[in-house]
Short mmCIF file of C-alpha atoms and ligand atoms in Angstrom, two decimals:
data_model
loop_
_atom_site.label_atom_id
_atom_site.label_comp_id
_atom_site.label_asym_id
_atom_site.label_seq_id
_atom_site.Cartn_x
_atom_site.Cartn_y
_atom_site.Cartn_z
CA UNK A 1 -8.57 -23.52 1.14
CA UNK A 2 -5.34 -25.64 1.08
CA UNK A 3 -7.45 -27.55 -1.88
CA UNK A 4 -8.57 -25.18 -3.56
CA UNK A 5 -4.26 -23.45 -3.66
CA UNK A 6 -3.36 -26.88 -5.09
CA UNK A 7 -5.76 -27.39 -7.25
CA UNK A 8 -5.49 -24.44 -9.19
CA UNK A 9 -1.46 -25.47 -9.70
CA UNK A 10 -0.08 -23.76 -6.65
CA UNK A 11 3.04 -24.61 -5.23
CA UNK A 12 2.72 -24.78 -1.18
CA UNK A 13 6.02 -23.90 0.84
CA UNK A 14 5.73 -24.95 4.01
CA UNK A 15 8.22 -24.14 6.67
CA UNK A 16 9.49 -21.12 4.91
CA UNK A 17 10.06 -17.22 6.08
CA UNK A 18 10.37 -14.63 3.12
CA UNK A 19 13.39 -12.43 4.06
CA UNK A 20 13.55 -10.28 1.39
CA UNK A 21 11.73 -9.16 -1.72
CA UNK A 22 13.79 -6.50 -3.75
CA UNK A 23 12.46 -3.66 -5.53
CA UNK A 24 12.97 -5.68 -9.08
CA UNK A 25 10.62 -8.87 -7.65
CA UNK A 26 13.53 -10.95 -6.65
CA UNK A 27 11.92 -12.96 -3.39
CA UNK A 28 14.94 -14.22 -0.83
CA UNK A 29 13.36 -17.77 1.14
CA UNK A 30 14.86 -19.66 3.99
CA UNK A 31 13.40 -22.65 4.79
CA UNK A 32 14.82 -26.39 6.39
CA UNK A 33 16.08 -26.67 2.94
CA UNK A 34 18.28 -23.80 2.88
CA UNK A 35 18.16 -20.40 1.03
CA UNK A 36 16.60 -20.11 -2.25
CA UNK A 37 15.66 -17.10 -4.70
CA UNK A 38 11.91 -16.69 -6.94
CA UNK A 39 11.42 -14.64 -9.65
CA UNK A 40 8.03 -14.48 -10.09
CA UNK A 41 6.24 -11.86 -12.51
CA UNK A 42 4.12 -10.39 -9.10
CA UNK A 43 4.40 -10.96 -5.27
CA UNK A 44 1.35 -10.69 -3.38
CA UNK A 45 2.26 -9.50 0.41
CA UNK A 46 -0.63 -10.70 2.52
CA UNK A 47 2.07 -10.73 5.55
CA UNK A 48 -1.21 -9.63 8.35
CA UNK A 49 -1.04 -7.64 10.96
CA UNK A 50 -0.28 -8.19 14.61
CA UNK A 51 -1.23 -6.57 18.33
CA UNK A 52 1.15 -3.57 19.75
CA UNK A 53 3.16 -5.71 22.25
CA UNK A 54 4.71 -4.32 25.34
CA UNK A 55 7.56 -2.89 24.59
CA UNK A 56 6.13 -0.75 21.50
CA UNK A 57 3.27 0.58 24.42
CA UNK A 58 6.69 2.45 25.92
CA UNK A 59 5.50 1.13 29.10
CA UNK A 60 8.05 1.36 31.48
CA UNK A 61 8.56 -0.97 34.56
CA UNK A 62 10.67 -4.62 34.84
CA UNK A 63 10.40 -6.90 31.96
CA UNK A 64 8.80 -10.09 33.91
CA UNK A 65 7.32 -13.44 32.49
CA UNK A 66 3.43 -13.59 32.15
CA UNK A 67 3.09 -10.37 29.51
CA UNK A 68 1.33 -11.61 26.71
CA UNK A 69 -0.37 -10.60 23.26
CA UNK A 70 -4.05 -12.34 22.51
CA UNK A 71 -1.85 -14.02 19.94
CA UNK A 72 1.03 -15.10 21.79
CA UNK A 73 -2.00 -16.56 25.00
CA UNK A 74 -3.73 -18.16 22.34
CA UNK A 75 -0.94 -19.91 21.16
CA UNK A 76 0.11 -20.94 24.71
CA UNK A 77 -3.27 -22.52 25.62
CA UNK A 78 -4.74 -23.87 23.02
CA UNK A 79 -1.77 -25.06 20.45
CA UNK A 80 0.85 -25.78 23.40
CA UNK A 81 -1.17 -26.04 26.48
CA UNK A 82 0.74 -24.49 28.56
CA UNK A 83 -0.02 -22.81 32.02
CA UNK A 84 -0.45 -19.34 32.31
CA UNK A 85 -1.11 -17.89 35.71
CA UNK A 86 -3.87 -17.13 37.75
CA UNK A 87 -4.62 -13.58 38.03
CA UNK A 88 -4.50 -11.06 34.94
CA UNK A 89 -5.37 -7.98 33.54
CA UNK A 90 -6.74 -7.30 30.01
CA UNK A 91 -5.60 -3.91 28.72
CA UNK A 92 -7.63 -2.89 25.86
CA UNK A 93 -11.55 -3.14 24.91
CA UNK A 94 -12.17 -4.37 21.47
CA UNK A 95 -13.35 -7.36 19.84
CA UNK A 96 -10.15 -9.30 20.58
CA UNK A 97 -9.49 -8.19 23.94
CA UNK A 98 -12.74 -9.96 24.67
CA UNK A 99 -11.55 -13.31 23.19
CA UNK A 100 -8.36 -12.81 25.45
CA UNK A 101 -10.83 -12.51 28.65
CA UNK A 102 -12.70 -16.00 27.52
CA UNK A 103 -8.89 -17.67 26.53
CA UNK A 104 -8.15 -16.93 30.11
CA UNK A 105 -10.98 -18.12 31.35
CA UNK A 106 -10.61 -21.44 29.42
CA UNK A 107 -7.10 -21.48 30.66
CA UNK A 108 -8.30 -20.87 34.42
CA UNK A 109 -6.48 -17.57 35.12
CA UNK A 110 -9.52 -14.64 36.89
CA UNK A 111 -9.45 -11.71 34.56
CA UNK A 112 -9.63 -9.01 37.28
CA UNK A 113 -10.49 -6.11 35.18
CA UNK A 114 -10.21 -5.13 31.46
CA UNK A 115 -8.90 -1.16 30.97
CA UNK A 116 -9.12 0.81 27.99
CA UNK A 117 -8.00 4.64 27.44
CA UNK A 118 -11.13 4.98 25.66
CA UNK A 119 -14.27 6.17 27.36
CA UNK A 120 -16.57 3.09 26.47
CA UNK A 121 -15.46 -0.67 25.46
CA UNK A 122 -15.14 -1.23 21.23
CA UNK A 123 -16.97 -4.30 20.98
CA UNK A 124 -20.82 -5.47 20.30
CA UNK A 125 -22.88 -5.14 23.26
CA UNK A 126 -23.84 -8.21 23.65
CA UNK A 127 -19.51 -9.29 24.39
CA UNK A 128 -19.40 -6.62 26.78
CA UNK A 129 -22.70 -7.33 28.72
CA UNK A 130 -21.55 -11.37 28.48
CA UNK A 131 -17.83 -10.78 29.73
CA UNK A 132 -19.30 -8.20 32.84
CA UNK A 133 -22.25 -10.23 33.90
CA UNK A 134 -21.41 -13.89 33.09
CA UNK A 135 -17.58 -14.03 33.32
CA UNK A 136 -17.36 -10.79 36.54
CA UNK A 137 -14.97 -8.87 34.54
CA UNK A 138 -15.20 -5.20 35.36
CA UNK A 139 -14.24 -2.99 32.33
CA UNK A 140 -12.05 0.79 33.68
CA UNK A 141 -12.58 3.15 30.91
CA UNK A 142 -9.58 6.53 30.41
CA UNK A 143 -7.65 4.08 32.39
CA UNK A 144 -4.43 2.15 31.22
CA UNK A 145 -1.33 0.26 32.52
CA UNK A 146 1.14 2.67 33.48
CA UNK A 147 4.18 0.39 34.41
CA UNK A 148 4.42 -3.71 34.82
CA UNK A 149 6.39 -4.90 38.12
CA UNK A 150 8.19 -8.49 39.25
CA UNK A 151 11.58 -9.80 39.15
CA UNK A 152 11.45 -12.77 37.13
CA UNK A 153 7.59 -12.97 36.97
CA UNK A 154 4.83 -10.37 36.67
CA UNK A 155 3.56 -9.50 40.35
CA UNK A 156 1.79 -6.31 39.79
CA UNK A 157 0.68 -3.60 37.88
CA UNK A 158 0.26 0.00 37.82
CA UNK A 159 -2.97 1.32 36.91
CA UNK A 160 -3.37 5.33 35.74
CA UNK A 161 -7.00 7.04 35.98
CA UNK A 162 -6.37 9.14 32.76
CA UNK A 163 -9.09 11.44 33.55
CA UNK A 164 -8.01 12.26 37.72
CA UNK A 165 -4.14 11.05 37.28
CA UNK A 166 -4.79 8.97 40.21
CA UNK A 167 -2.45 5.73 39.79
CA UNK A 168 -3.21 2.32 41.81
CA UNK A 169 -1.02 -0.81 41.90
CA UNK A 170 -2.93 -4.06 41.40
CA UNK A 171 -1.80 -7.27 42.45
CA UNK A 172 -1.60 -9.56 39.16
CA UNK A 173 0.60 -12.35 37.54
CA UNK A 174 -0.66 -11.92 33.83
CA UNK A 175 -1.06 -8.98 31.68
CA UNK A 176 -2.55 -9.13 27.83
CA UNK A 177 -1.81 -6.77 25.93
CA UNK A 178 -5.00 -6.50 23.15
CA UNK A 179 -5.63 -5.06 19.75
CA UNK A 180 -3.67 -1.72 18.35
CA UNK A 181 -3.16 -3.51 15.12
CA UNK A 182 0.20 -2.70 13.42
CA UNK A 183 0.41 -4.13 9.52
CA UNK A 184 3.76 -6.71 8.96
CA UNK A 185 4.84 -4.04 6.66
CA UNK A 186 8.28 -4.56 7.12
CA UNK A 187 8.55 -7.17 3.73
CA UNK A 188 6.65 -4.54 1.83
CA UNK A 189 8.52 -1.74 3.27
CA UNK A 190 12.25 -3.17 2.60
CA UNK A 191 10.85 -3.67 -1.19
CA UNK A 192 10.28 0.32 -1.76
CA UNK A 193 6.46 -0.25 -1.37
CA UNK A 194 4.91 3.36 -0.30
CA UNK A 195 3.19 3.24 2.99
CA UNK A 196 0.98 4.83 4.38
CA UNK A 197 1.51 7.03 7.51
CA UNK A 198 -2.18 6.01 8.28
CA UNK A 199 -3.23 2.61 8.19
CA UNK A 200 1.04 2.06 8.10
CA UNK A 201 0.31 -0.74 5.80
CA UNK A 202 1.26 -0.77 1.78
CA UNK A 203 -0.58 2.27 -0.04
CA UNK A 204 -2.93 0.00 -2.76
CA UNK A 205 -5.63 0.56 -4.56
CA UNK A 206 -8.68 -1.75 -4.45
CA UNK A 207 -7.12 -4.25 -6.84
CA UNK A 208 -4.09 -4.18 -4.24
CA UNK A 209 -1.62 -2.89 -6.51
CA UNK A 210 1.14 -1.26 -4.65
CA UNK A 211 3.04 2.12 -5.68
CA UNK A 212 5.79 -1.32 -7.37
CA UNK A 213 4.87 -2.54 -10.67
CA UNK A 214 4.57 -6.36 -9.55
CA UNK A 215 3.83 -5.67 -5.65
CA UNK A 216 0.38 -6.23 -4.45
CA UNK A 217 -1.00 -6.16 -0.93
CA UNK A 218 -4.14 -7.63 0.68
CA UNK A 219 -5.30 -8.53 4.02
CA UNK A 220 -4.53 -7.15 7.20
CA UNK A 221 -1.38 -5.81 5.96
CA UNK A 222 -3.17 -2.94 4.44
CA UNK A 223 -6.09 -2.49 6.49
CA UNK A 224 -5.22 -3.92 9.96
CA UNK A 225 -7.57 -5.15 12.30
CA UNK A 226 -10.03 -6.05 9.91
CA UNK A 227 -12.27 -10.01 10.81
CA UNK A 228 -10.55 -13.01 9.19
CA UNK A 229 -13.56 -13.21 6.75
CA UNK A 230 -13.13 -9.52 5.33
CA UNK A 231 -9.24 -10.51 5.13
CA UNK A 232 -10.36 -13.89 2.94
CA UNK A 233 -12.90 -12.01 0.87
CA UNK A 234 -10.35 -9.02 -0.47
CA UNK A 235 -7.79 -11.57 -0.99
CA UNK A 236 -9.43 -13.05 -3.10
CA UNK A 237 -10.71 -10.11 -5.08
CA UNK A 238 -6.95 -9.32 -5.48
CA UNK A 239 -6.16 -12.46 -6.59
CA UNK A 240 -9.01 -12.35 -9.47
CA UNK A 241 -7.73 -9.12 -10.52
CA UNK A 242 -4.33 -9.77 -10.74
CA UNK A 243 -5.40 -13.27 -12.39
CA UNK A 244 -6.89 -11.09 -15.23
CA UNK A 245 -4.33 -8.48 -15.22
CA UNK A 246 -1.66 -11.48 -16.20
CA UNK A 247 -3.39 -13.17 -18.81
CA UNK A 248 -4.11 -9.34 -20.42
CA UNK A 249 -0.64 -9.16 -20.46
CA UNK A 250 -0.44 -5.42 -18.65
CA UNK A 251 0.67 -6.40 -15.49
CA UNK A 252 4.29 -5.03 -16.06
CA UNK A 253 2.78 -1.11 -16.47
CA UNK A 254 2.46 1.60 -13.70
CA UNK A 255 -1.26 2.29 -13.16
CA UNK A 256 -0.87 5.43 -11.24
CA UNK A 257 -3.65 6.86 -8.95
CA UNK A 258 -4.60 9.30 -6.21
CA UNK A 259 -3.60 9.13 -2.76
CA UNK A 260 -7.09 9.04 -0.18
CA UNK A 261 -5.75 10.98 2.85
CA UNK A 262 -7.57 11.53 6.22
CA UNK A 263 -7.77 14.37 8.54
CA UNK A 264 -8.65 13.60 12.14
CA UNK A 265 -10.89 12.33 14.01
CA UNK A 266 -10.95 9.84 10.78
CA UNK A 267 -7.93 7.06 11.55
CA UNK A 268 -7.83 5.67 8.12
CA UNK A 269 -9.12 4.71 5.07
CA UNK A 270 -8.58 2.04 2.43
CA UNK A 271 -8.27 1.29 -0.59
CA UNK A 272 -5.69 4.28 0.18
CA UNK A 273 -5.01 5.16 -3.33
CA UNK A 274 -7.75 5.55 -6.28
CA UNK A 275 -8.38 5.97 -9.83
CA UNK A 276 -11.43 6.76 -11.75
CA UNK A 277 -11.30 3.97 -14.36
CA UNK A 278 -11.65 2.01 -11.19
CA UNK A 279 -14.68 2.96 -8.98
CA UNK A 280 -14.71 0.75 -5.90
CA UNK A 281 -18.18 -0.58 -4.45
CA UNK A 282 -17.05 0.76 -0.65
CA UNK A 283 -14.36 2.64 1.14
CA UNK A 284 -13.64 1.44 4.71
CA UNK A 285 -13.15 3.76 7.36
CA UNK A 286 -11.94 4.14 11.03
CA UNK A 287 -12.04 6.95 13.29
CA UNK A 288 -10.01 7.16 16.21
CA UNK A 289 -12.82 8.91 19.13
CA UNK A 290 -16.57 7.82 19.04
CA UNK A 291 -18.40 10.05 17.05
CA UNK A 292 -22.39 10.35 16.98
CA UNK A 293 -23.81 10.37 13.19
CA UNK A 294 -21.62 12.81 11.18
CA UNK A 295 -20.61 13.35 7.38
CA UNK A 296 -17.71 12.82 5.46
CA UNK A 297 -17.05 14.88 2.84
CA UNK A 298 -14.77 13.44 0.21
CA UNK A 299 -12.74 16.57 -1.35
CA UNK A 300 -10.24 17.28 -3.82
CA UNK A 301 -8.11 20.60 -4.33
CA UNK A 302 -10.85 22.15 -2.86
CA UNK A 303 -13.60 20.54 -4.64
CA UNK A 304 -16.28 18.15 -3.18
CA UNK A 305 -16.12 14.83 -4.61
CA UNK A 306 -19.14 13.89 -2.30
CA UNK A 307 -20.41 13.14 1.01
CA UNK A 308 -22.08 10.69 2.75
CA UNK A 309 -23.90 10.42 6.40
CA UNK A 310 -21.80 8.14 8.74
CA UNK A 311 -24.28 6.11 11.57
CA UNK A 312 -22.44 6.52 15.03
CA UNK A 313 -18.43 5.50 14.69
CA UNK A 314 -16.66 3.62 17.16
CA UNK A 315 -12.34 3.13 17.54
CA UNK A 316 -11.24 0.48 16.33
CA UNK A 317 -13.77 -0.60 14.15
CA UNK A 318 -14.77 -0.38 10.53
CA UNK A 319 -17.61 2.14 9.00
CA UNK A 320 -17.83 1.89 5.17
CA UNK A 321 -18.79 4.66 2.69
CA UNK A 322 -20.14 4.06 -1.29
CA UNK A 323 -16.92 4.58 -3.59
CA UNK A 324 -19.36 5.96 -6.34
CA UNK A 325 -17.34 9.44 -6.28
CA UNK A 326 -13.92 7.82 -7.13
CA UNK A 327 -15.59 7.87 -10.88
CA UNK A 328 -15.05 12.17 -10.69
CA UNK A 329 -11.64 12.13 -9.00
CA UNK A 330 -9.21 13.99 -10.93
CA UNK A 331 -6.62 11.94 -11.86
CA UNK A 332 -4.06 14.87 -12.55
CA UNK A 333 -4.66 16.18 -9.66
CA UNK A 334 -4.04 16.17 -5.76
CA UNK A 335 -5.11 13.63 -3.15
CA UNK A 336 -8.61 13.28 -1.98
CA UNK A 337 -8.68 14.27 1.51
CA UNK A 338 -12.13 12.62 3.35
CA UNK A 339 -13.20 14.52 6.72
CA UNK A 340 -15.88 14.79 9.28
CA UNK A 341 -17.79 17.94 8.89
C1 LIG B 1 -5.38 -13.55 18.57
C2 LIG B 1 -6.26 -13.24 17.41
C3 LIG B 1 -7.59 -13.61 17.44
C4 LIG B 1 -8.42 -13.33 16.36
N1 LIG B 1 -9.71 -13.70 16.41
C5 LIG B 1 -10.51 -13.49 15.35
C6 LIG B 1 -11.86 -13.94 15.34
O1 LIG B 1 -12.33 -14.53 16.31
N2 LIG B 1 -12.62 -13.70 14.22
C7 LIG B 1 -12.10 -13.07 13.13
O2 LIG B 1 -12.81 -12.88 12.14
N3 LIG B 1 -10.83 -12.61 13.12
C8 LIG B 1 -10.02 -12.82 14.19
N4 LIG B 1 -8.73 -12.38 14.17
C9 LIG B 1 -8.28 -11.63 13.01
C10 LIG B 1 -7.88 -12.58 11.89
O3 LIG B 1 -6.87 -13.43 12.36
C11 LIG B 1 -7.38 -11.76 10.75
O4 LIG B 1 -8.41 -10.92 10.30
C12 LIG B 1 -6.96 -12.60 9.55
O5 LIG B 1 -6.21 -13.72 9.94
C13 LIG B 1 -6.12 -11.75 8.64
O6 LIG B 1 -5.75 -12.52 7.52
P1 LIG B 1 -4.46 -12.18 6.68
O7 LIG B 1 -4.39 -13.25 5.65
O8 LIG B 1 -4.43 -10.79 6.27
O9 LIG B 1 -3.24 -12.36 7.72
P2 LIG B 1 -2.85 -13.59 8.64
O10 LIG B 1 -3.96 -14.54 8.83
O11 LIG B 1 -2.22 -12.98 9.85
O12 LIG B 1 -1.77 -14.35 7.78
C14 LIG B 1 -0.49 -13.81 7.54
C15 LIG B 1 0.42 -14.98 7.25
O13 LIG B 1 1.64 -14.49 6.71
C16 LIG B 1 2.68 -15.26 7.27
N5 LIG B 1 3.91 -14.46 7.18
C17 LIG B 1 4.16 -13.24 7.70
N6 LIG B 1 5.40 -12.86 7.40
C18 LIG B 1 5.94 -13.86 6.66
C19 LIG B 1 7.22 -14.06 6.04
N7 LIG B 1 8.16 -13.15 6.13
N8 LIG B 1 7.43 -15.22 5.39
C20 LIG B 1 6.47 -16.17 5.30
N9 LIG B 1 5.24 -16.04 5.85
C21 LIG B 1 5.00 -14.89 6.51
C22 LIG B 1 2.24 -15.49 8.71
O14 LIG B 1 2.95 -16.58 9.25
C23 LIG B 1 0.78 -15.79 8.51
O15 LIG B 1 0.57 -17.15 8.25
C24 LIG B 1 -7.90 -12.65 15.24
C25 LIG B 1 -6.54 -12.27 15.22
C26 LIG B 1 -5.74 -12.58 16.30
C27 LIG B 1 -4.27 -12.17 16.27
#
């Protein structure tokens, strides 16, 4: 990848944070060698997205050592090697919250249970079936940490029963808080990019474009949670498309487009904003409760764009639909609203 950047002419900065890119393109860096300013004709954001940590959970309690993210354990085992503890809990149940049970394990720490609020686990089968039979990890469903305790280091935590408000206290010296992926909007935000209440990632299109002429998106900072190879792949269709849009020479007009809104159960949906010129092959979807085979009907100002049968939907993970009824979306008009029906 690194290659293939520097190859193709690419500059790499290494060592540097973008602080600020201004609604007119202007991009503030601070790196070892001090501040600097870029005034390139587009910014791509591909800023990612990162777990819910503690304190945005609201969950009350003392704030010990030993609470981590996946990403902040994974870090502190396998780049820095540093001990962790010896007893934890997992709270949450998707595909990352299993990779937290096995960095434990590799680490030496007993997972003593894994909790989710949800009423099943989020992840293939097969993780589940490996982390309860091989690794002894019980999984509490409608359950969830209620409040963290120790002075100075975690020593226990409170566990609620969602569904009989019975609360236990369970003796532990690790928590990891998993998943709930929030988009690194903030860049993106501070520039005047809309975003959307949704996903709360930058509103884009399936080319990325953002609602700023020279903004574009892609990644997990507009559709969060997504693997690492679906992040790579619509990168990189971003990248071609903007590569084109350059050497046209129309990058510097507004393209306009629809908004795509949701109505619940559905969580999101992206590309979040579409045009008909611009038909995209798929539209990804999440829902937020698990949902046996429904359809989504696509509508606009009361008129039905389309629909499509969903197979069963779990949280926190992606169903697609064809984009083949973007082609009849009014572009005058209001936003296409997708629901279950
Ligand atoms: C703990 C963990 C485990 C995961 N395990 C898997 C897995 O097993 N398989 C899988 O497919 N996916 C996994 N994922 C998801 C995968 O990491 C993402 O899908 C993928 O990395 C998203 O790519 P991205 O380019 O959108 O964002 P990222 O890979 O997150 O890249 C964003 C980059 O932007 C940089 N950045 C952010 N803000 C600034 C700024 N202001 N200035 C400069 N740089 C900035 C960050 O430093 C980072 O390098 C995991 C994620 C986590 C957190």
């Amino acid at each position: 990848m690194t290659r293939l950047a520097t190859d193709s002419g690419a500059e790499l900065s290494l060592e540097t944070t973008v602080t600020g890119i201004d609604p007119s393109g202007v991009v503030s860096l601070v790196s070892p060698a001090g501040l600097a300013e870029l005034r390139p004709r587009a910014v791509l954001v591909a800023t990612g997205a990162r777990e819910r940590p503690r304190s945005a959970r609201l969950i009350p309690g003392d704030r010990p050592a030993g609470v981590f993210t996946t990403g902040l354990l994974q870090q502190w085992v396998h780049v820095h090697h540093l001990p962790v503890g010896r007893r934890a809990i997992v709270e949450g149940a998707e595909h990352v919250s299993f990779s937290a049970a096995m960095t434990l394990r590799d680490a030496g720490v007993e997972t003593v249970a894994m909790v989710t609020e949800l009423p099943r686990h989020q992840t293939l089968g097969g993780f589940a079936l490996a982390s309860r039979f091989l690794m002894g990890i019980p999984l509490l469903t409608s359950t969830r940490v209620a409040a963290v305790h120790g002075r100075g280091r975690v020593s226990s935590v409170e566990l609620a029963d969602l569904t009989s408000g019975r609360r236990r206290t369970v003796e532990v010296d690790t928590v990891v808080f998993t998943g709930e992926w929030v988009p690194d909007h903030e860049l993106a935000r501070r520039a005047g990019v809309r975003i959307d209440p949704a996903t709360k990632g930058p509103m884009t299109d399936g080319g990325g474009q953002t609602s700023v002429v020279g903004i574009l998106a892609a990644g997990n900072v507009v559709h969060p949670g997504e693997t690492a190879g679906m992040a790579a792949l619509g990168g990189r269709r971003v990248a071609q498309r903007l590569a084109e849009r350059l050497r046209r020479g129309d990058f510097d007009r507004p393209v306009g487009g629809v908004e795509v809104r949701v109505v619940e159960p559905l969580a999101w949906a992206w590309p979040n904003v579409v045009r008909p010129d611009d038909v995209p092959d798929r539209i990804l979807l999440r829902t937020r409760t698990f949902t046996g085979r429904r359809t989504v009907s696509v509508e606009q100002d009361g008129r039905v764009l389309g629909q499509a049968r969903l197979r069963h939907a779990t949280p926190n993970r992606s169903l697609s639909i064809g984009g083949g009824w973007v082609a009849d979306v009014d572009a005058a008009a209001g936003p296409v609203g997708l629901r279950l029906v």
